[in-house]
């Protein structure tokens, strides 16, 4: 079984997210963040449902601080949706799966 959610670090962020041919949902989290742990199963379900249409990545902000600093991540969990290397949507805090999917569909639908 392949892992649907890709762990991204300062080293592979450019390759996995910025250079991606398809839109990318990036979940910024940390091990000490309780809401992030609650959020994780929702992110994993979205990764399975959108496989092939959306890449889903996660960034542990305690390990990869530079990415969080570059994108001004001030609270966790934070979700950024990238398309063509640019942030198209940003949300902070726990969101419902329906809200996340709405944001994804808005970005995927942009042509």
Tab-separated table of N, CA and C in Angstrom:
chain	number	residue	atom	x	y	z
A	1	UNK	N	0.833	-1.192	0.000
A	1	UNK	CA	0.000	0.000	0.000
A	1	UNK	C	0.871	1.246	0.000
A	2	UNK	N	0.680	2.100	-0.968
A	2	UNK	CA	1.440	3.342	-1.026
A	2	UNK	C	0.841	4.378	-0.086
A	3	UNK	N	1.690	5.166	0.480
A	3	UNK	CA	1.237	6.241	1.366
A	3	UNK	C	0.625	7.355	0.522
A	4	UNK	N	-0.589	7.742	0.842
A	4	UNK	CA	-1.297	8.765	0.063
A	4	UNK	C	-0.873	10.183	0.453
A	5	UNK	N	-0.499	10.359	1.727
A	5	UNK	CA	-0.063	11.673	2.201
A	5	UNK	C	1.459	11.681	2.220
A	6	UNK	N	2.041	12.635	1.504
A	6	UNK	CA	3.498	12.705	1.354
A	6	UNK	C	4.076	13.637	2.411
A	7	UNK	N	5.069	13.149	3.137
A	7	UNK	CA	5.763	13.988	4.115
A	7	UNK	C	6.719	14.909	3.367
A	8	UNK	N	6.570	16.202	3.578
A	8	UNK	CA	7.393	17.185	2.884
A	8	UNK	C	8.274	17.912	3.899
A	9	UNK	N	9.521	18.148	3.492
A	9	UNK	CA	10.485	18.847	4.344
A	9	UNK	C	11.040	20.054	3.588
A	10	UNK	N	11.886	20.810	4.268
A	10	UNK	CA	12.544	21.939	3.599
A	10	UNK	C	13.272	21.468	2.339
A	11	UNK	N	13.798	20.238	2.375
A	11	UNK	CA	14.608	19.718	1.264
A	11	UNK	C	13.783	19.362	0.024
A	12	UNK	N	12.580	18.801	0.205
A	12	UNK	CA	11.831	18.336	-0.975
A	12	UNK	C	10.573	19.161	-1.278
A	13	UNK	N	10.357	20.258	-0.565
A	13	UNK	CA	9.165	21.083	-0.770
A	13	UNK	C	9.071	21.609	-2.201
A	14	UNK	N	10.161	22.139	-2.700
A	14	UNK	CA	10.191	22.685	-4.070
A	14	UNK	C	9.750	21.625	-5.080
A	15	UNK	N	10.338	20.437	-4.981
A	15	UNK	CA	10.046	19.357	-5.932
A	15	UNK	C	8.616	18.839	-5.782
A	16	UNK	N	8.189	18.570	-4.556
A	16	UNK	CA	6.881	17.949	-4.330
A	16	UNK	C	5.708	18.921	-4.496
A	17	UNK	N	5.899	20.172	-4.116
A	17	UNK	CA	4.786	21.125	-4.091
A	17	UNK	C	4.875	22.144	-5.225
A	18	UNK	N	5.940	22.904	-5.268
A	18	UNK	CA	6.058	24.003	-6.234
A	18	UNK	C	6.093	23.483	-7.671
A	19	UNK	N	6.805	22.391	-7.913
A	19	UNK	CA	6.954	21.866	-9.274
A	19	UNK	C	5.890	20.831	-9.649
A	20	UNK	N	4.909	20.607	-8.798
A	20	UNK	CA	3.887	19.590	-9.058
A	20	UNK	C	3.047	19.948	-10.284
A	21	UNK	N	2.727	18.921	-11.079
A	21	UNK	CA	1.879	19.094	-12.263
A	21	UNK	C	0.401	19.216	-11.899
A	22	UNK	N	0.049	18.753	-10.698
A	22	UNK	CA	-1.342	18.815	-10.251
A	22	UNK	C	-1.411	19.674	-8.982
A	23	UNK	N	-2.610	20.178	-8.639
A	23	UNK	CA	-2.733	20.967	-7.407
A	23	UNK	C	-2.276	20.167	-6.181
A	24	UNK	N	-1.840	20.894	-5.152
A	24	UNK	CA	-1.306	20.261	-3.942
A	24	UNK	C	-1.955	20.879	-2.708
A	25	UNK	N	-2.488	20.014	-1.847
A	25	UNK	CA	-2.980	20.429	-0.537
A	25	UNK	C	-1.856	20.180	0.455
A	26	UNK	N	-1.434	21.215	1.179
A	26	UNK	CA	-0.363	21.068	2.161
A	26	UNK	C	-0.937	21.320	3.552
A	27	UNK	N	-0.803	20.314	4.406
A	27	UNK	CA	-1.264	20.373	5.790
A	27	UNK	C	-0.070	20.691	6.683
A	28	UNK	N	-0.076	21.854	7.318
A	28	UNK	CA	0.977	22.234	8.262
A	28	UNK	C	0.527	21.800	9.650
A	29	UNK	N	1.358	21.014	10.324
A	29	UNK	CA	0.991	20.434	11.605
A	29	UNK	C	2.222	20.321	12.501
A	30	UNK	N	2.002	19.884	13.739
A	30	UNK	CA	3.092	19.582	14.668
A	30	UNK	C	2.600	18.504	15.628
A	31	UNK	N	3.523	17.710	16.129
A	31	UNK	CA	3.180	16.598	17.015
A	31	UNK	C	2.500	17.078	18.299
A	32	UNK	N	2.847	18.262	18.771
A	32	UNK	CA	2.287	18.793	20.013
A	32	UNK	C	0.892	19.397	19.831
A	33	UNK	N	0.426	19.476	18.597
A	33	UNK	CA	-0.848	20.128	18.264
A	33	UNK	C	-2.000	19.116	18.306
A	34	UNK	N	-2.815	19.188	19.362
A	34	UNK	CA	-3.952	18.273	19.504
A	34	UNK	C	-4.927	18.325	18.337
A	35	UNK	N	-5.385	19.518	17.935
A	35	UNK	CA	-6.308	19.602	16.800
A	35	UNK	C	-5.724	19.009	15.513
A	36	UNK	N	-4.402	19.097	15.351
A	36	UNK	CA	-3.760	18.530	14.156
A	36	UNK	C	-3.970	17.017	14.101
A	37	UNK	N	-3.907	16.373	15.263
A	37	UNK	CA	-4.092	14.917	15.325
A	37	UNK	C	-5.532	14.539	14.995
A	38	UNK	N	-6.473	15.367	15.428
A	38	UNK	CA	-7.890	15.142	15.112
A	38	UNK	C	-8.115	15.278	13.603
A	39	UNK	N	-7.411	16.199	13.005
A	39	UNK	CA	-7.527	16.550	11.590
A	39	UNK	C	-6.953	15.482	10.660
A	40	UNK	N	-5.943	14.755	11.139
A	40	UNK	CA	-5.178	13.837	10.293
A	40	UNK	C	-6.047	12.829	9.522
A	41	UNK	N	-7.018	12.145	10.157
A	41	UNK	CA	-7.847	11.191	9.392
A	41	UNK	C	-8.634	11.852	8.258
A	42	UNK	N	-9.061	13.094	8.461
A	42	UNK	CA	-9.792	13.827	7.415
A	42	UNK	C	-8.870	14.065	6.221
A	43	UNK	N	-7.640	14.484	6.501
A	43	UNK	CA	-6.659	14.735	5.441
A	43	UNK	C	-6.364	13.441	4.682
A	44	UNK	N	-6.233	12.328	5.414
A	44	UNK	CA	-5.958	11.037	4.770
A	44	UNK	C	-7.110	10.603	3.868
A	45	UNK	N	-8.355	10.837	4.298
A	45	UNK	CA	-9.521	10.493	3.466
A	45	UNK	C	-9.536	11.328	2.192
A	46	UNK	N	-9.255	12.610	2.324
A	46	UNK	CA	-9.215	13.494	1.152
A	46	UNK	C	-8.131	13.027	0.182
A	47	UNK	N	-6.983	12.627	0.716
A	47	UNK	CA	-5.887	12.137	-0.134
A	47	UNK	C	-6.333	10.927	-0.946
A	48	UNK	N	-7.070	10.019	-0.329
A	48	UNK	CA	-7.551	8.822	-1.043
A	48	UNK	C	-8.596	9.193	-2.088
A	49	UNK	N	-9.528	10.057	-1.703
A	49	UNK	CA	-10.622	10.430	-2.606
A	49	UNK	C	-10.147	11.220	-3.826
A	50	UNK	N	-9.092	11.989	-3.664
A	50	UNK	CA	-8.613	12.850	-4.750
A	50	UNK	C	-7.341	12.327	-5.410
A	51	UNK	N	-7.012	11.079	-5.145
A	51	UNK	CA	-5.789	10.507	-5.721
A	51	UNK	C	-5.784	10.673	-7.240
A	52	UNK	N	-4.683	11.209	-7.765
A	52	UNK	CA	-4.553	11.437	-9.201
A	52	UNK	C	-4.964	12.838	-9.635
A	53	UNK	N	-5.832	13.492	-8.824
A	53	UNK	CA	-6.288	14.851	-9.151
A	53	UNK	C	-5.655	15.896	-8.244
A	54	UNK	N	-5.219	15.445	-7.064
A	54	UNK	CA	-4.684	16.349	-6.049
A	54	UNK	C	-3.607	15.608	-5.271
A	55	UNK	N	-2.467	16.236	-5.112
A	55	UNK	CA	-1.411	15.674	-4.271
A	55	UNK	C	-1.634	16.222	-2.867
A	56	UNK	N	-1.513	15.366	-1.865
A	56	UNK	CA	-1.691	15.798	-0.481
A	56	UNK	C	-0.378	15.597	0.265
A	57	UNK	N	0.105	16.678	0.855
A	57	UNK	CA	1.379	16.657	1.572
A	57	UNK	C	1.181	17.187	2.980
A	58	UNK	N	2.104	16.806	3.856
A	58	UNK	CA	2.083	17.369	5.200
A	58	UNK	C	3.466	17.870	5.561
A	59	UNK	N	3.492	18.967	6.309
A	59	UNK	CA	4.739	19.574	6.760
A	59	UNK	C	4.709	19.631	8.284
A	60	UNK	N	5.656	18.945	8.916
A	60	UNK	CA	5.818	19.031	10.368
A	60	UNK	C	6.612	20.307	10.641
A	61	UNK	N	5.946	21.308	11.181
A	61	UNK	CA	6.582	22.617	11.351
A	61	UNK	C	7.685	22.627	12.407
A	62	UNK	N	7.748	21.601	13.247
A	62	UNK	CA	8.852	21.547	14.214
A	62	UNK	C	10.128	21.066	13.547
A	63	UNK	N	9.994	20.317	12.459
A	63	UNK	CA	11.160	19.809	11.723
A	63	UNK	C	11.523	20.752	10.575
A	64	UNK	N	10.521	21.190	9.841
A	64	UNK	CA	10.740	22.028	8.650
A	64	UNK	C	10.233	23.442	8.909
A	65	UNK	N	10.948	24.165	9.723
A	65	UNK	CA	10.531	25.514	10.131
A	65	UNK	C	10.519	26.512	8.977
A	66	UNK	N	11.463	26.385	8.046
A	66	UNK	CA	11.589	27.379	6.970
A	66	UNK	C	10.331	27.498	6.120
A	67	UNK	N	9.695	26.365	5.835
A	67	UNK	CA	8.478	26.405	5.008
A	67	UNK	C	7.393	27.198	5.735
A	68	UNK	N	7.218	26.900	7.014
A	68	UNK	CA	6.222	27.621	7.808
A	68	UNK	C	6.497	29.111	7.864
A	69	UNK	N	7.763	29.477	8.009
A	69	UNK	CA	8.150	30.894	8.047
A	69	UNK	C	7.880	31.547	6.694
A	70	UNK	N	8.295	30.880	5.612
A	70	UNK	CA	8.119	31.435	4.260
A	70	UNK	C	6.659	31.707	3.919
A	71	UNK	N	5.756	30.836	4.406
A	71	UNK	CA	4.337	30.986	4.083
A	71	UNK	C	3.542	31.595	5.237
A	72	UNK	N	4.269	32.187	6.199
A	72	UNK	CA	3.653	32.923	7.310
A	72	UNK	C	2.611	32.093	8.062
A	73	UNK	N	2.977	30.852	8.362
A	73	UNK	CA	2.102	29.976	9.133
A	73	UNK	C	2.234	30.374	10.602
A	74	UNK	N	1.151	30.888	11.170
A	74	UNK	CA	1.183	31.379	12.549
A	74	UNK	C	0.353	30.521	13.495
A	75	UNK	N	-0.519	29.674	12.962
A	75	UNK	CA	-1.363	28.813	13.786
A	75	UNK	C	-1.507	27.458	13.104
A	76	UNK	N	-1.736	26.437	13.914
A	76	UNK	CA	-1.887	25.075	13.399
A	76	UNK	C	-3.237	24.516	13.835
A	77	UNK	N	-3.823	23.632	13.032
A	77	UNK	CA	-3.382	23.279	11.682
A	77	UNK	C	-3.686	24.397	10.681
A	78	UNK	N	-2.867	24.469	9.660
A	78	UNK	CA	-3.091	25.380	8.535
A	78	UNK	C	-3.034	24.573	7.251
A	79	UNK	N	-3.920	24.888	6.334
A	79	UNK	CA	-3.949	24.221	5.034
A	79	UNK	C	-3.710	25.246	3.940
A	80	UNK	N	-2.790	24.928	3.045
A	80	UNK	CA	-2.566	25.744	1.859
A	80	UNK	C	-2.822	24.871	0.646
A	81	UNK	N	-3.486	25.424	-0.349
A	81	UNK	CA	-3.682	24.707	-1.608
A	81	UNK	C	-2.891	25.457	-2.671
A	82	UNK	N	-1.969	24.722	-3.292
A	82	UNK	CA	-1.109	25.280	-4.335
A	82	UNK	C	-1.583	24.805	-5.700
A	83	UNK	N	-1.463	25.668	-6.678
A	83	UNK	CA	-1.684	25.286	-8.069
A	83	UNK	C	-0.678	26.066	-8.896
A	84	UNK	N	0.023	25.379	-9.774
A	84	UNK	CA	1.062	25.997	-10.608
A	84	UNK	C	2.092	26.741	-9.754
A	85	UNK	N	2.418	26.160	-8.598
A	85	UNK	CA	3.460	26.713	-7.742
A	85	UNK	C	3.059	27.897	-6.885
A	86	UNK	N	1.784	28.281	-6.927
A	86	UNK	CA	1.324	29.442	-6.160
A	86	UNK	C	0.225	29.049	-5.185
A	87	UNK	N	0.182	29.739	-4.040
A	87	UNK	CA	-0.881	29.507	-3.063
A	87	UNK	C	-2.184	30.073	-3.628
A	88	UNK	N	-3.187	29.208	-3.727
A	88	UNK	CA	-4.492	29.629	-4.245
A	88	UNK	C	-5.542	29.709	-3.141
A	89	UNK	N	-5.279	29.039	-2.012
A	89	UNK	CA	-6.237	29.032	-0.916
A	89	UNK	C	-5.494	28.768	0.381
A	90	UNK	N	-5.910	29.443	1.457
A	90	UNK	CA	-5.306	29.220	2.772
A	90	UNK	C	-6.414	29.184	3.809
A	91	UNK	N	-6.375	28.189	4.687
A	91	UNK	CA	-7.324	28.142	5.795
A	91	UNK	C	-6.576	27.755	7.062
A	92	UNK	N	-7.044	28.290	8.179
A	92	UNK	CA	-6.387	28.079	9.463
A	92	UNK	C	-7.390	27.502	10.449
A	93	UNK	N	-6.938	26.529	11.238
A	93	UNK	CA	-7.787	25.917	12.252
A	93	UNK	C	-8.530	24.715	11.707
A	94	UNK	N	-9.236	24.037	12.607
A	94	UNK	CA	-10.005	22.862	12.199
A	94	UNK	C	-11.136	23.279	11.272
A	95	UNK	N	-11.253	22.576	10.178
A	95	UNK	CA	-12.320	22.820	9.209
A	95	UNK	C	-13.037	21.501	8.961
A	96	UNK	N	-14.273	21.583	8.548
A	96	UNK	CA	-14.997	20.362	8.199
A	96	UNK	C	-14.459	19.827	6.872
A	97	UNK	N	-14.653	18.543	6.671
A	97	UNK	CA	-14.238	17.935	5.405
A	97	UNK	C	-14.940	18.635	4.239
A	98	UNK	N	-16.214	18.969	4.429
A	98	UNK	CA	-16.981	19.642	3.367
A	98	UNK	C	-16.365	20.997	3.008
A	99	UNK	N	-15.929	21.752	4.026
A	99	UNK	CA	-15.298	23.050	3.764
A	99	UNK	C	-13.992	22.886	2.990
A	100	UNK	N	-13.207	21.891	3.382
A	100	UNK	CA	-11.930	21.647	2.697
A	100	UNK	C	-12.183	21.254	1.249
A	101	UNK	N	-13.144	20.365	1.032
A	101	UNK	CA	-13.463	19.912	-0.326
A	101	UNK	C	-13.960	21.085	-1.175
A	102	UNK	N	-14.754	21.966	-0.594
A	102	UNK	CA	-15.224	23.153	-1.319
A	102	UNK	C	-14.023	23.980	-1.795
A	103	UNK	N	-13.060	24.192	-0.910
A	103	UNK	CA	-11.856	24.949	-1.274
A	103	UNK	C	-11.056	24.238	-2.362
A	104	UNK	N	-10.927	22.923	-2.242
A	104	UNK	CA	-10.201	22.130	-3.247
A	104	UNK	C	-10.885	22.258	-4.603
A	105	UNK	N	-12.196	22.090	-4.615
A	105	UNK	CA	-12.946	22.144	-5.874
A	105	UNK	C	-12.828	23.517	-6.539
A	106	UNK	N	-12.812	24.571	-5.732
A	106	UNK	CA	-12.644	25.917	-6.296
A	106	UNK	C	-11.294	26.048	-6.998
A	107	UNK	N	-10.255	25.481	-6.396
A	107	UNK	CA	-8.910	25.568	-6.986
A	107	UNK	C	-8.784	24.644	-8.194
A	108	UNK	N	-9.264	23.414	-8.066
A	108	UNK	CA	-9.169	22.454	-9.177
A	108	UNK	C	-9.981	22.951	-10.370
A	109	UNK	N	-11.111	23.596	-10.096
A	109	UNK	CA	-11.988	24.078	-11.156
A	109	UNK	C	-11.469	25.296	-11.907
A	110	UNK	N	-10.453	25.974	-11.339
A	110	UNK	CA	-9.885	27.159	-12.017
A	110	UNK	C	-9.130	26.728	-13.264
A	111	UNK	N	-9.468	27.257	-14.361
A	111	UNK	CA	-8.698	26.953	-15.587
A	111	UNK	C	-8.416	28.212	-16.345
